[in-house]
CSV table of C-alpha atoms and ligand atoms in Angstrom, one decimal:
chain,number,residue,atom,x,y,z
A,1,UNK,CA,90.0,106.2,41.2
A,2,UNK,CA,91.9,103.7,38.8
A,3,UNK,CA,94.8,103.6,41.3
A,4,UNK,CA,92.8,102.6,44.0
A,5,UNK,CA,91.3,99.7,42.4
A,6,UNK,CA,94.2,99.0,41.2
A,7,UNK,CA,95.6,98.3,44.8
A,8,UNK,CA,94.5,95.1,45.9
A,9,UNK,CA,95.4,93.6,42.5
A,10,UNK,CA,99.3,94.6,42.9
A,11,UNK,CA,99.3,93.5,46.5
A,12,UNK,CA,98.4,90.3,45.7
A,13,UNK,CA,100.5,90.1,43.0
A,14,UNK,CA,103.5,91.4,45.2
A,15,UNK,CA,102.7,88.9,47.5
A,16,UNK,CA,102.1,85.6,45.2
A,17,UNK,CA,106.0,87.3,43.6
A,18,UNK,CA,107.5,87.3,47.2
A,19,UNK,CA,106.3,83.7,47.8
A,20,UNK,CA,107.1,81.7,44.7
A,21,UNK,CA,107.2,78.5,46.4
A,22,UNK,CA,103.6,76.6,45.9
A,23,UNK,CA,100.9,77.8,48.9
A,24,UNK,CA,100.6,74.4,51.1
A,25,UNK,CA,97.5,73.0,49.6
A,26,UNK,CA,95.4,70.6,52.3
A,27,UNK,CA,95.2,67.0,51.2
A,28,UNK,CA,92.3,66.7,49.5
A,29,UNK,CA,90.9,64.3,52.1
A,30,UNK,CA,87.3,63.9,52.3
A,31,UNK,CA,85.9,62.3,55.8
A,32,UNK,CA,82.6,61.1,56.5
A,33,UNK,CA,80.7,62.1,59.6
A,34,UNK,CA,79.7,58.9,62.1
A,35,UNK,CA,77.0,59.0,64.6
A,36,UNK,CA,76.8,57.3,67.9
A,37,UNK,CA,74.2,55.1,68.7
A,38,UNK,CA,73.0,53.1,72.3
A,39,UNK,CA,71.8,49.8,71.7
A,40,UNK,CA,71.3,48.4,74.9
A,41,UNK,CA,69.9,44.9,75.0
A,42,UNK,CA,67.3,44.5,77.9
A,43,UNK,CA,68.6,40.7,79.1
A,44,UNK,CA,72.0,41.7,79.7
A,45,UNK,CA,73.5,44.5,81.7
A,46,UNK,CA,75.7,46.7,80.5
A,47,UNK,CA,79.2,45.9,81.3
A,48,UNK,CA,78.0,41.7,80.1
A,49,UNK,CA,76.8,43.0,77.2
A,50,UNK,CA,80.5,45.0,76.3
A,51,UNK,CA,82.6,42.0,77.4
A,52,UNK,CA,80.8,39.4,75.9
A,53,UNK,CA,82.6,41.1,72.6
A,54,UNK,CA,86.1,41.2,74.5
A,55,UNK,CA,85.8,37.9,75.2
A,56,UNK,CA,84.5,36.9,71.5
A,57,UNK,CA,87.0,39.0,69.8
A,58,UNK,CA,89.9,37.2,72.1
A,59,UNK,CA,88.0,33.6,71.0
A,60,UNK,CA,88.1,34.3,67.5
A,61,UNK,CA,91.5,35.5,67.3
A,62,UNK,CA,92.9,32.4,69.1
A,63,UNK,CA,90.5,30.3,66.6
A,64,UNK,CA,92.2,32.2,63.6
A,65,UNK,CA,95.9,31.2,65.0
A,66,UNK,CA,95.0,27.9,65.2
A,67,UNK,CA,93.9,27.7,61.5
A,68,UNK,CA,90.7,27.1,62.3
A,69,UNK,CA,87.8,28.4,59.4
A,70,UNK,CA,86.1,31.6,60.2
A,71,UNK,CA,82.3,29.8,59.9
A,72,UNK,CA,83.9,27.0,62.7
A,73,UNK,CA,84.6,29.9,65.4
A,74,UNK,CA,83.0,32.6,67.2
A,75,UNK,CA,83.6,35.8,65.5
A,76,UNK,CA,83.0,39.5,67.5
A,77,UNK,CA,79.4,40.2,68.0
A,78,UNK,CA,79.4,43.1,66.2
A,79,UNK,CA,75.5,43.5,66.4
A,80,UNK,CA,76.4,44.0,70.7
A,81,UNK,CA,78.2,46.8,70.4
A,82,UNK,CA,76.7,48.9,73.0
A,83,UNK,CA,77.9,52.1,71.6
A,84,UNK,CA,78.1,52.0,68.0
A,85,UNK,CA,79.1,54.3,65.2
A,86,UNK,CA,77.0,54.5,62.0
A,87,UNK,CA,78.0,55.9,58.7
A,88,UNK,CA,75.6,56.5,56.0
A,89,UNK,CA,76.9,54.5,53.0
A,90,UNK,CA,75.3,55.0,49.0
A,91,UNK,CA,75.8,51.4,46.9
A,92,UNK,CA,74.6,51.2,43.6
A,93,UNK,CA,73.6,54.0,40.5
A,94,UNK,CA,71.7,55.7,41.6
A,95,UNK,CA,72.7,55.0,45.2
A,96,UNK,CA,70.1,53.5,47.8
A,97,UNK,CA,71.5,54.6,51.1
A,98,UNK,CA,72.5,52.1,54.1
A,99,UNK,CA,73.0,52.7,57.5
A,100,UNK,CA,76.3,50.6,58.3
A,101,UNK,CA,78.0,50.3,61.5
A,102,UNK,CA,81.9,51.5,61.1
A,103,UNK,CA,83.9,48.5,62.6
A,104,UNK,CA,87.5,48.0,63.2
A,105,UNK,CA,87.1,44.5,64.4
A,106,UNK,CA,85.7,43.0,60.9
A,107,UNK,CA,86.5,43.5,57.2
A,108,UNK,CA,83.7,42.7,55.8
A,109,UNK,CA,81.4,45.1,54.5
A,110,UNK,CA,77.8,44.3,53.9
A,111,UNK,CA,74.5,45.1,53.6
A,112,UNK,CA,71.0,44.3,53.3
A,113,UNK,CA,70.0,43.5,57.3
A,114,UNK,CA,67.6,46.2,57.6
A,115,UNK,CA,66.7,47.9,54.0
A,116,UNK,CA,66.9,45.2,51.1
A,117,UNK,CA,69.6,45.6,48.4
A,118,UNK,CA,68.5,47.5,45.9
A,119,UNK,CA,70.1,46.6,42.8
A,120,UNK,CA,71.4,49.0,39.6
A,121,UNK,CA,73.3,48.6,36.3
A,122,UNK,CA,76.3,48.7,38.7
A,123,UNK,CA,75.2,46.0,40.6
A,124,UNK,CA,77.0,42.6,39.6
A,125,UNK,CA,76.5,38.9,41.7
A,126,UNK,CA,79.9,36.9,41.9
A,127,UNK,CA,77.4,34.0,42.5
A,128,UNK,CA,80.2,33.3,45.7
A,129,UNK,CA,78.5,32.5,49.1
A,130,UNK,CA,79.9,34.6,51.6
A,131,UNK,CA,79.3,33.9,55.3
A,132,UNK,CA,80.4,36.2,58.8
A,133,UNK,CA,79.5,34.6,61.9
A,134,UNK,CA,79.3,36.6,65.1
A,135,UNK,CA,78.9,35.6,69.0
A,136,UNK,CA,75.4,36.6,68.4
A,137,UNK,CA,74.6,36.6,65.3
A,138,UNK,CA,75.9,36.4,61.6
A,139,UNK,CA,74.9,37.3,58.1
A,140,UNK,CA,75.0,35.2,55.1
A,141,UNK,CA,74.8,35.6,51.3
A,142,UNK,CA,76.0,36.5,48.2
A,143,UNK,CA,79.1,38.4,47.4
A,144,UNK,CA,78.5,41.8,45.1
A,145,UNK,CA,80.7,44.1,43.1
A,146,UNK,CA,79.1,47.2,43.3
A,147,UNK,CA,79.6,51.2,43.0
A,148,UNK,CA,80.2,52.6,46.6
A,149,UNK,CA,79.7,56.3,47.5
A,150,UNK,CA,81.2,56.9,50.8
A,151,UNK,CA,81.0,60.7,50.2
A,152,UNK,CA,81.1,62.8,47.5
A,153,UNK,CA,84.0,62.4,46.0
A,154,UNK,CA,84.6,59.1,48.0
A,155,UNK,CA,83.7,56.3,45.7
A,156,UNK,CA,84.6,53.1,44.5
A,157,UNK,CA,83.5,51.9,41.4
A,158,UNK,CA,84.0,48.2,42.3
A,159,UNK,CA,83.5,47.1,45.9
A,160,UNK,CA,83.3,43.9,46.6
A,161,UNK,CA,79.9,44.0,49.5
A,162,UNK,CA,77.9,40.9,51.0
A,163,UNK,CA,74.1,40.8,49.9
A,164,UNK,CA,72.6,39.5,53.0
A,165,UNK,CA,70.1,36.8,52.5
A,166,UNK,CA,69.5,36.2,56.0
A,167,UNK,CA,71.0,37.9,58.8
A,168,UNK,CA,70.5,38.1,62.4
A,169,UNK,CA,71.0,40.5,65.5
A,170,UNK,CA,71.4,43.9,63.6
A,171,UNK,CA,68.0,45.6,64.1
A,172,UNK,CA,68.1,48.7,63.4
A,173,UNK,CA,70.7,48.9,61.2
A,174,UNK,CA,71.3,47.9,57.7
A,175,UNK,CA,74.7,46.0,57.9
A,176,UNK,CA,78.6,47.4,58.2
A,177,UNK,CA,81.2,48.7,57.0
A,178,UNK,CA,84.2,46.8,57.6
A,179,UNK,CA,87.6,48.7,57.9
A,180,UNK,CA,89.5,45.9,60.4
A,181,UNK,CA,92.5,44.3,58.8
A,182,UNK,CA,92.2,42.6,55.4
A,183,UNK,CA,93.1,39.6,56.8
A,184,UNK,CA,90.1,39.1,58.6
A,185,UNK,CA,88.7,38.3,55.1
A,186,UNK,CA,90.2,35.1,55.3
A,187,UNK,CA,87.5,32.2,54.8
A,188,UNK,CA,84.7,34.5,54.4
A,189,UNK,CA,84.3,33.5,50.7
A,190,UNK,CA,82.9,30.0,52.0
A,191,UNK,CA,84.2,28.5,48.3
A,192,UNK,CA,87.6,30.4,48.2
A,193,UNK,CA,88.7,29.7,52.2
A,194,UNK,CA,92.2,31.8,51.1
A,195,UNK,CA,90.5,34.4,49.0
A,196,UNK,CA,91.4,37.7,50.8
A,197,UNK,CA,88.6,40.5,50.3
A,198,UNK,CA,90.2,44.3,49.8
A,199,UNK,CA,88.4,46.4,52.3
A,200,UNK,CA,86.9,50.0,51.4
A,201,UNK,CA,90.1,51.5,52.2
A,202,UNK,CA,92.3,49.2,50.1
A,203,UNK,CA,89.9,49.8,47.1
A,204,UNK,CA,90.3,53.5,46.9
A,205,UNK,CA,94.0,53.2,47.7
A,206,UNK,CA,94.8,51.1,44.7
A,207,UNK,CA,92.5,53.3,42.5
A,208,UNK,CA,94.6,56.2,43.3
A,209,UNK,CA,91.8,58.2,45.0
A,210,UNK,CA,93.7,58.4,48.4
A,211,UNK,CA,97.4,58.7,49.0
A,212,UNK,CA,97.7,55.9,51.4
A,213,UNK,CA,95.8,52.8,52.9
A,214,UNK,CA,94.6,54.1,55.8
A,215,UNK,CA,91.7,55.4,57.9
A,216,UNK,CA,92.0,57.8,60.7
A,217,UNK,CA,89.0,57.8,63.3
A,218,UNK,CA,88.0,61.0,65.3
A,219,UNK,CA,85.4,60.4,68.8
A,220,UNK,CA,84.4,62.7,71.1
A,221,UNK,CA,83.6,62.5,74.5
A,222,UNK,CA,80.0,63.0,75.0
A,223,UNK,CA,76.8,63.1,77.4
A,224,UNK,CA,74.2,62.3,75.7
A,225,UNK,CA,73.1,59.1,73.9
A,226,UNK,CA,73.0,60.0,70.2
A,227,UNK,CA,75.0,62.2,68.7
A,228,UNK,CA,76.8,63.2,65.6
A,229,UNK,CA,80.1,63.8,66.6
A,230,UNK,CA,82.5,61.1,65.2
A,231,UNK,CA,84.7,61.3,61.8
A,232,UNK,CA,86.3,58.8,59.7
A,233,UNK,CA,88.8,60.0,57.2
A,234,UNK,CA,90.2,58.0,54.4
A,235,UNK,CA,93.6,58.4,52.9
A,236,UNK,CA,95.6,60.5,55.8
A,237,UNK,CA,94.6,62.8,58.9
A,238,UNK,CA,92.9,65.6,59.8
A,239,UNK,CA,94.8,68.0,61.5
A,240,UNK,CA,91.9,70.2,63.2
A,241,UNK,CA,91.1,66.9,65.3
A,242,UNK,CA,94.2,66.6,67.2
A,243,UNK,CA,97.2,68.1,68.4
A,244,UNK,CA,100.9,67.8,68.8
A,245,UNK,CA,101.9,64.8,66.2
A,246,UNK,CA,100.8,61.0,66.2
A,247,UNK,CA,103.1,58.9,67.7
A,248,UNK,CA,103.0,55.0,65.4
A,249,UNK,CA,103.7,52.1,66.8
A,250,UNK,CA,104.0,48.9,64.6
A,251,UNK,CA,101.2,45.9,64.7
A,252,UNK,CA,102.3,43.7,67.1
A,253,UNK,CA,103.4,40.5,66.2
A,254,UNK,CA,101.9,38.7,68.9
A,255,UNK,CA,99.3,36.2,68.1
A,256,UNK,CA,96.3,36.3,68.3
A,257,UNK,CA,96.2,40.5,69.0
A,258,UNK,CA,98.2,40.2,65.5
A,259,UNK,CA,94.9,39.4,63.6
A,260,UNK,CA,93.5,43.1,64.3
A,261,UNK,CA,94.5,46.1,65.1
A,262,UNK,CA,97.0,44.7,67.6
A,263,UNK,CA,99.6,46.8,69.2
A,264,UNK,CA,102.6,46.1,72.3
A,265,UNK,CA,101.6,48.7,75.5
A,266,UNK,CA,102.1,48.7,79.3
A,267,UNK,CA,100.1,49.9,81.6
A,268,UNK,CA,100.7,52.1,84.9
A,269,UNK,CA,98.0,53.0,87.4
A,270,UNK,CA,100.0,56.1,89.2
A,271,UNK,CA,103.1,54.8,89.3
A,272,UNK,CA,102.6,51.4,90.2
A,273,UNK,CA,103.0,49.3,86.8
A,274,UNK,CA,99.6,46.8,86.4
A,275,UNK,CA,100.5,45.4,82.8
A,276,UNK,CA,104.0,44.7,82.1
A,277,UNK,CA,104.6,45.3,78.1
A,278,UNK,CA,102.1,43.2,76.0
A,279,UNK,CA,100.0,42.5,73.1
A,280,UNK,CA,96.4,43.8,72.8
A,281,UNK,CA,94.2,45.2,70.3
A,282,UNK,CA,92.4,48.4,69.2
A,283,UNK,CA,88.9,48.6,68.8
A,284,UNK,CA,86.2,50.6,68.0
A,285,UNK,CA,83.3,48.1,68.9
A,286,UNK,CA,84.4,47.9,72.3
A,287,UNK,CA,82.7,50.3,74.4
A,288,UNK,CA,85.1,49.7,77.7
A,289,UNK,CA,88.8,49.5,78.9
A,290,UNK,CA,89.5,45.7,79.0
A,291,UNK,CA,92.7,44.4,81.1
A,292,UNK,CA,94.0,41.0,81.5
A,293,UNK,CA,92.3,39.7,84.9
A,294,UNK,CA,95.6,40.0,86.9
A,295,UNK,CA,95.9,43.7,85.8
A,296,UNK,CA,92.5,43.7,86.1
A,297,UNK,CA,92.7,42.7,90.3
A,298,UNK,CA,95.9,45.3,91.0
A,299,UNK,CA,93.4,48.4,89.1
A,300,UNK,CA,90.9,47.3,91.4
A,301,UNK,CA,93.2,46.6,94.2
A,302,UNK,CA,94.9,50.6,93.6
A,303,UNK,CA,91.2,52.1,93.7
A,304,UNK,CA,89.6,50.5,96.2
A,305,UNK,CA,86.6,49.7,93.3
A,306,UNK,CA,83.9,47.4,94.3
A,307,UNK,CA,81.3,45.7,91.4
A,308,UNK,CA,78.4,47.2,90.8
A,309,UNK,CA,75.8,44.6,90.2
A,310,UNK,CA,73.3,46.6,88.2
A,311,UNK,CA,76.1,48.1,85.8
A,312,UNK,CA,78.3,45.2,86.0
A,313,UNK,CA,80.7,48.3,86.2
A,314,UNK,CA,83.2,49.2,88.8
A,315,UNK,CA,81.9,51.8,91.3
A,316,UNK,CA,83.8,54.0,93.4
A,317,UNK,CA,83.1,56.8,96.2
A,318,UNK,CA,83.6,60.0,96.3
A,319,UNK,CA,86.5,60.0,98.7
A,320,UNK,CA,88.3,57.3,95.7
A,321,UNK,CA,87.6,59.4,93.0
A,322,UNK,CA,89.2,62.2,94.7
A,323,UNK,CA,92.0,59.9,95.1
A,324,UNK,CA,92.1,58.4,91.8
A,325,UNK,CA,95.4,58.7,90.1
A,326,UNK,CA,96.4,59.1,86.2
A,327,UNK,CA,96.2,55.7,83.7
A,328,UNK,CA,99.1,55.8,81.4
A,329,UNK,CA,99.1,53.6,78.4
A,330,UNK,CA,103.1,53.1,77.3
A,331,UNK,CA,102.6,52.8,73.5
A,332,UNK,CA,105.6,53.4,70.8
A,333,UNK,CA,107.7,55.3,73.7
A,334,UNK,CA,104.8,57.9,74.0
A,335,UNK,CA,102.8,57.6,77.3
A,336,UNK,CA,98.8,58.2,76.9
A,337,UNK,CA,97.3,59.3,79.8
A,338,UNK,CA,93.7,58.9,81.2
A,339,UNK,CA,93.2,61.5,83.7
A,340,UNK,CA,90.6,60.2,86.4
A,341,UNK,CA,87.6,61.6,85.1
A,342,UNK,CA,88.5,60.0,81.9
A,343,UNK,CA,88.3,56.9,83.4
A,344,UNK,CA,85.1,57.3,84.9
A,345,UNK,CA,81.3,57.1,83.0
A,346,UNK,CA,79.7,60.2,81.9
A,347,UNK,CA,77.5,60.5,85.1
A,348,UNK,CA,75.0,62.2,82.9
A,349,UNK,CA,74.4,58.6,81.3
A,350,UNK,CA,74.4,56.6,84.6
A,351,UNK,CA,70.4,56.1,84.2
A,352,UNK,CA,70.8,54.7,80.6
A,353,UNK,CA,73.0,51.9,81.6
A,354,UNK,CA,71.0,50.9,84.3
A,355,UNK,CA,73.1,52.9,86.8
A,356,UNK,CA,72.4,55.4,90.2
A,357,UNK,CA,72.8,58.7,88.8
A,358,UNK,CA,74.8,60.4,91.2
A,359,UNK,CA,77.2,57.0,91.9
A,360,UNK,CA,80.7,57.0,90.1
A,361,UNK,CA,81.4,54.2,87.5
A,362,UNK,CA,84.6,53.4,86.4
A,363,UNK,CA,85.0,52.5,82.4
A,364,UNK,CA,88.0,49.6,83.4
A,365,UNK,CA,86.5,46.3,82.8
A,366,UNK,CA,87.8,42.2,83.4
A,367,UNK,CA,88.9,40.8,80.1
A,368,UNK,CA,88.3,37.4,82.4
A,369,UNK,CA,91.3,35.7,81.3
A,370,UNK,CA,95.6,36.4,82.9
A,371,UNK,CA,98.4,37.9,80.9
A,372,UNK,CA,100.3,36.4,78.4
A,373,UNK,CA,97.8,35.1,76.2
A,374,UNK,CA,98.5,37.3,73.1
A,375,UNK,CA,95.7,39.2,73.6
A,376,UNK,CA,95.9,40.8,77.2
A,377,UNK,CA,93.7,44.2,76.7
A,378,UNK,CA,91.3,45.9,74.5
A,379,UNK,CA,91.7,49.8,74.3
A,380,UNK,CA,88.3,50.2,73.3
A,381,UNK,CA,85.9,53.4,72.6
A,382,UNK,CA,86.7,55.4,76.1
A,383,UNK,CA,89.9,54.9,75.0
A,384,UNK,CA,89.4,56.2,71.7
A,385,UNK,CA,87.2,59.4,72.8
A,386,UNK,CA,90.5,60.7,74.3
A,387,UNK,CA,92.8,59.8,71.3
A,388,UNK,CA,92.6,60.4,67.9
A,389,UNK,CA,93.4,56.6,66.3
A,390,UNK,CA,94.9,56.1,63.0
A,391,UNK,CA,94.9,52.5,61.3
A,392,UNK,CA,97.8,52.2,58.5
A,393,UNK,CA,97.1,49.4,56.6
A,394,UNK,CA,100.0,50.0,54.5
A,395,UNK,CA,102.9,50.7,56.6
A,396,UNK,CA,101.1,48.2,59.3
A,397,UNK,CA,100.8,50.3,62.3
A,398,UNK,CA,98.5,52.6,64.4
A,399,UNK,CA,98.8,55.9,66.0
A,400,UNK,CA,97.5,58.0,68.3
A,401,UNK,CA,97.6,61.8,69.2
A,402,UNK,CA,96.3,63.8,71.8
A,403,UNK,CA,93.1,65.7,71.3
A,404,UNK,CA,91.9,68.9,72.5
A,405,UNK,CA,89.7,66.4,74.8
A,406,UNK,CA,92.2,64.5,75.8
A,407,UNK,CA,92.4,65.9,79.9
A,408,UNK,CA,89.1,67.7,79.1
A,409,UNK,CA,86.4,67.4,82.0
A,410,UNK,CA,83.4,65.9,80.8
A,411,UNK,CA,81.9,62.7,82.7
B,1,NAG,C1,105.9,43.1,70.8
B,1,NAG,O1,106.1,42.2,71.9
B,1,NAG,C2,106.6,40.9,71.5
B,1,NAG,C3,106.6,40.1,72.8
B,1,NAG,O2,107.4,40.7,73.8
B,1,NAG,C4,107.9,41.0,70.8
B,1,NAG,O3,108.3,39.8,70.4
B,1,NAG,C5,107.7,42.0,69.6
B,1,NAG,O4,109.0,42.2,69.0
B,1,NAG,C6,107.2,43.3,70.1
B,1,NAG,N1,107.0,44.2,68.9
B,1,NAG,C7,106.2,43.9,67.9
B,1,NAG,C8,106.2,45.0,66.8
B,1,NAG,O5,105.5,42.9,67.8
B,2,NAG,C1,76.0,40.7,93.3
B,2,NAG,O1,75.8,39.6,92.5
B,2,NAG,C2,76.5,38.4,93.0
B,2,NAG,C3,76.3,37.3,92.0
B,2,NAG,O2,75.0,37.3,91.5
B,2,NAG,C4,76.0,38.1,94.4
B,2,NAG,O3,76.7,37.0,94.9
B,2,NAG,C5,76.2,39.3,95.3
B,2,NAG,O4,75.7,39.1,96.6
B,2,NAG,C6,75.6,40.6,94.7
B,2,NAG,N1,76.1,41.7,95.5
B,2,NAG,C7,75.2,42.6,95.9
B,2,NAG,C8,75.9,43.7,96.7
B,2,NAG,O5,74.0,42.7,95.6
């Protein structure tokens, strides 16, 4: 009887003796689940709606290279997203709990739109004005330091968040999370135009409680409107979202795509090459494909697309869809394909954009504008739902890897 319990014991110590290098331990990473949310807005259609950020993003970017102040220029409409994702964020001790749209197209993070600030000893006013204007709306007010508790385990003693005093366009939600580029910052602090403001990600990167300056961003495809089934992770990656390895590529240099997360791709539809290599960005906020109007024209051209007027989406047949052929996004030497029916809309949420439910929508939109502007496409959400997307603040790159949805049939 002794013997036998004595058993498992020596196994385990044979075992532990036989391996005397350390057992891999995971990172201890801690991500923070993110769910989607539709906000349609009844006077645009769908597609306007999408690119009226595209086109805003692209405005404020060229503003920003032209030195131009941040309150003088049209920042991205956040507040449109059409598909956005929410992450419940604590601030203050004890912690009130905000609802913040995650956005890789601002810095800033703020709150107080929706539920009012609720302040604790943690809470302490800079007494700095801080401003963000978007295409359609903006928020000002006062800048904060302030304890913030992005998950158990995930917090930052002192976070520097805006205090809306007035804000505008973000019903139903209570402000954001910004996780773009620092320098988007810039000019924010309407006294301190050159004051940079370190985003969540730098914060808990300096204090040592992640081993590097970067978020990784997991989407899945999906078919129905709301859904929990996005995940951000701060400090590194997390390896049962992807597979194979993440191929980086460096932020581009090109201005203005250089102001976000801007990256050098090209673009072939089949074969044929539609964007020669060029700077775009990556972005979250950005529910659709956008190309450069001339690549734009030969995607259209190669799928025999008409535009739909209700969707303001491209609609194809049957017989095209058949037809359609792979979209491969050249990026770092690694080519990212979109098999055709991930380039199409889930059908299942035709009806909620204002579509036929049994008609074919294609997720490729018109950025309005040619090549060779610095900022000549946007791979945007149904991009992202195929790729796992890393932003590396600190080596100043992004990567991608291939998911287990990648080629998977869903729309
Ligand atoms: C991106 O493309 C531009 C223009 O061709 C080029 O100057 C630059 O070296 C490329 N790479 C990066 C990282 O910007
Ligand atoms: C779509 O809208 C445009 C502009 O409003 C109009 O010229 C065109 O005739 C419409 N097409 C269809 C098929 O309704």
């Amino acid at each position: 009887m002794l013997v036998l319990s004595l058993l498992p014991t020596v196994l385990l110590a044979l075992r532990v003796a036989a391996s005397p290098a350390p057992v891999v331990v995971r990172e201890n990473l801690i991500s923070l689940p993110l769910s989607r949310k539709f906000n349609l807005d009844g006077s645009l259609n769908f597609a306007e709606q999408d690119a009226k950020r595209a086109r805003a993003l692209k405005a404020n970017g060229h503003a920003k290279s032209s030195g131009l102040s941040s309150d003088a220029v049209v920042s991205e409409p956040v507040s449109n997203q059409v598909v956005s994702y929410i992450a419940s964020v604590g601030v203050g001790s004890p912690a009130t709990t905000y609802e913040l749209i995650v956005d890789t197209g601002s810095s800033n993070t703020w709150v107080g739109a929706g539920q009012a600030y609720v302040k604790t000893e943690t809470s302490s006013s800079t007494g700095q004005p801080v401003s963000v204007t978007y295409g359609s709306g903006s928020f000002s007010g006062t800048e904060f330091t302030d304890e913030v508790t992005l998950a158990p385990g995930l917090v930052i003693s002192k976070q520097s968040i805006g205090v809306a005093s007035t804000s505008e366009d973000f019903e139903g939600v209570d402000g954001i999370l910004g996780i773009g580029p620092t320098d988007l910052t810039e000019g924010t602090l309407t006294r301190e135009q050159t004051t940079l403001i370190p985003t969540v990600t730098d914060n808990l990167f300096s204090a040592g409680t992640i081993p590097s300056d970067l978020v990784a961003i997991s989407f899945e495809p999906t078919t129905v409107e709301a859904v929990t089934n996005g995940e951000l992770t701060f400090g590194g990656t997390d390896a049962s979202k992807f597979t194979g390895s993440i191929t980086f590529t460096p932020i581009t240099s090109t201005s203005p795509a250089s102001f976000y997360w801007g990256i050098n791709e090209s673009i072939t539809y089949g074969t044929t090459t539609i964007l020669s290599t060029t700077a775009g960005i990556v972005d979250t906020g950005t529910t659709l494909i956008y190309l450069a109007s001339n690549a734009y024209s030969a995607y259209v051209k190669a799928t025999g697309a008409v535009l739909d007027n209700n969707t303001g989406l491209l609609r194809i047949t049957s017989a095209q869809f058949a037809a359609l052929k792979n979209l491969n996004f050249n990026i770092g030497g690694v080519t990212f394909t979109l098999t055709p029916n991930a380039q199409i809309w889930p059908r299942s949420l035709n009806t909620a954009i204002g579509g036929v439910s049994n008609d074919i929508y294609l997720v490729v939109n018109n950025l309005g504008t040619p090549s060779g502007e610095g900022f000549d496409f946007i791979n945007g959400y149904t991009f992202l739902e195929r790729f796992y997307s890393v932003f590396d603040t600190g080596n100043k790159r992004v990567g991608f890897a291939t998911t287990p949805f990648t080629t998977a049939t869903t729309n």
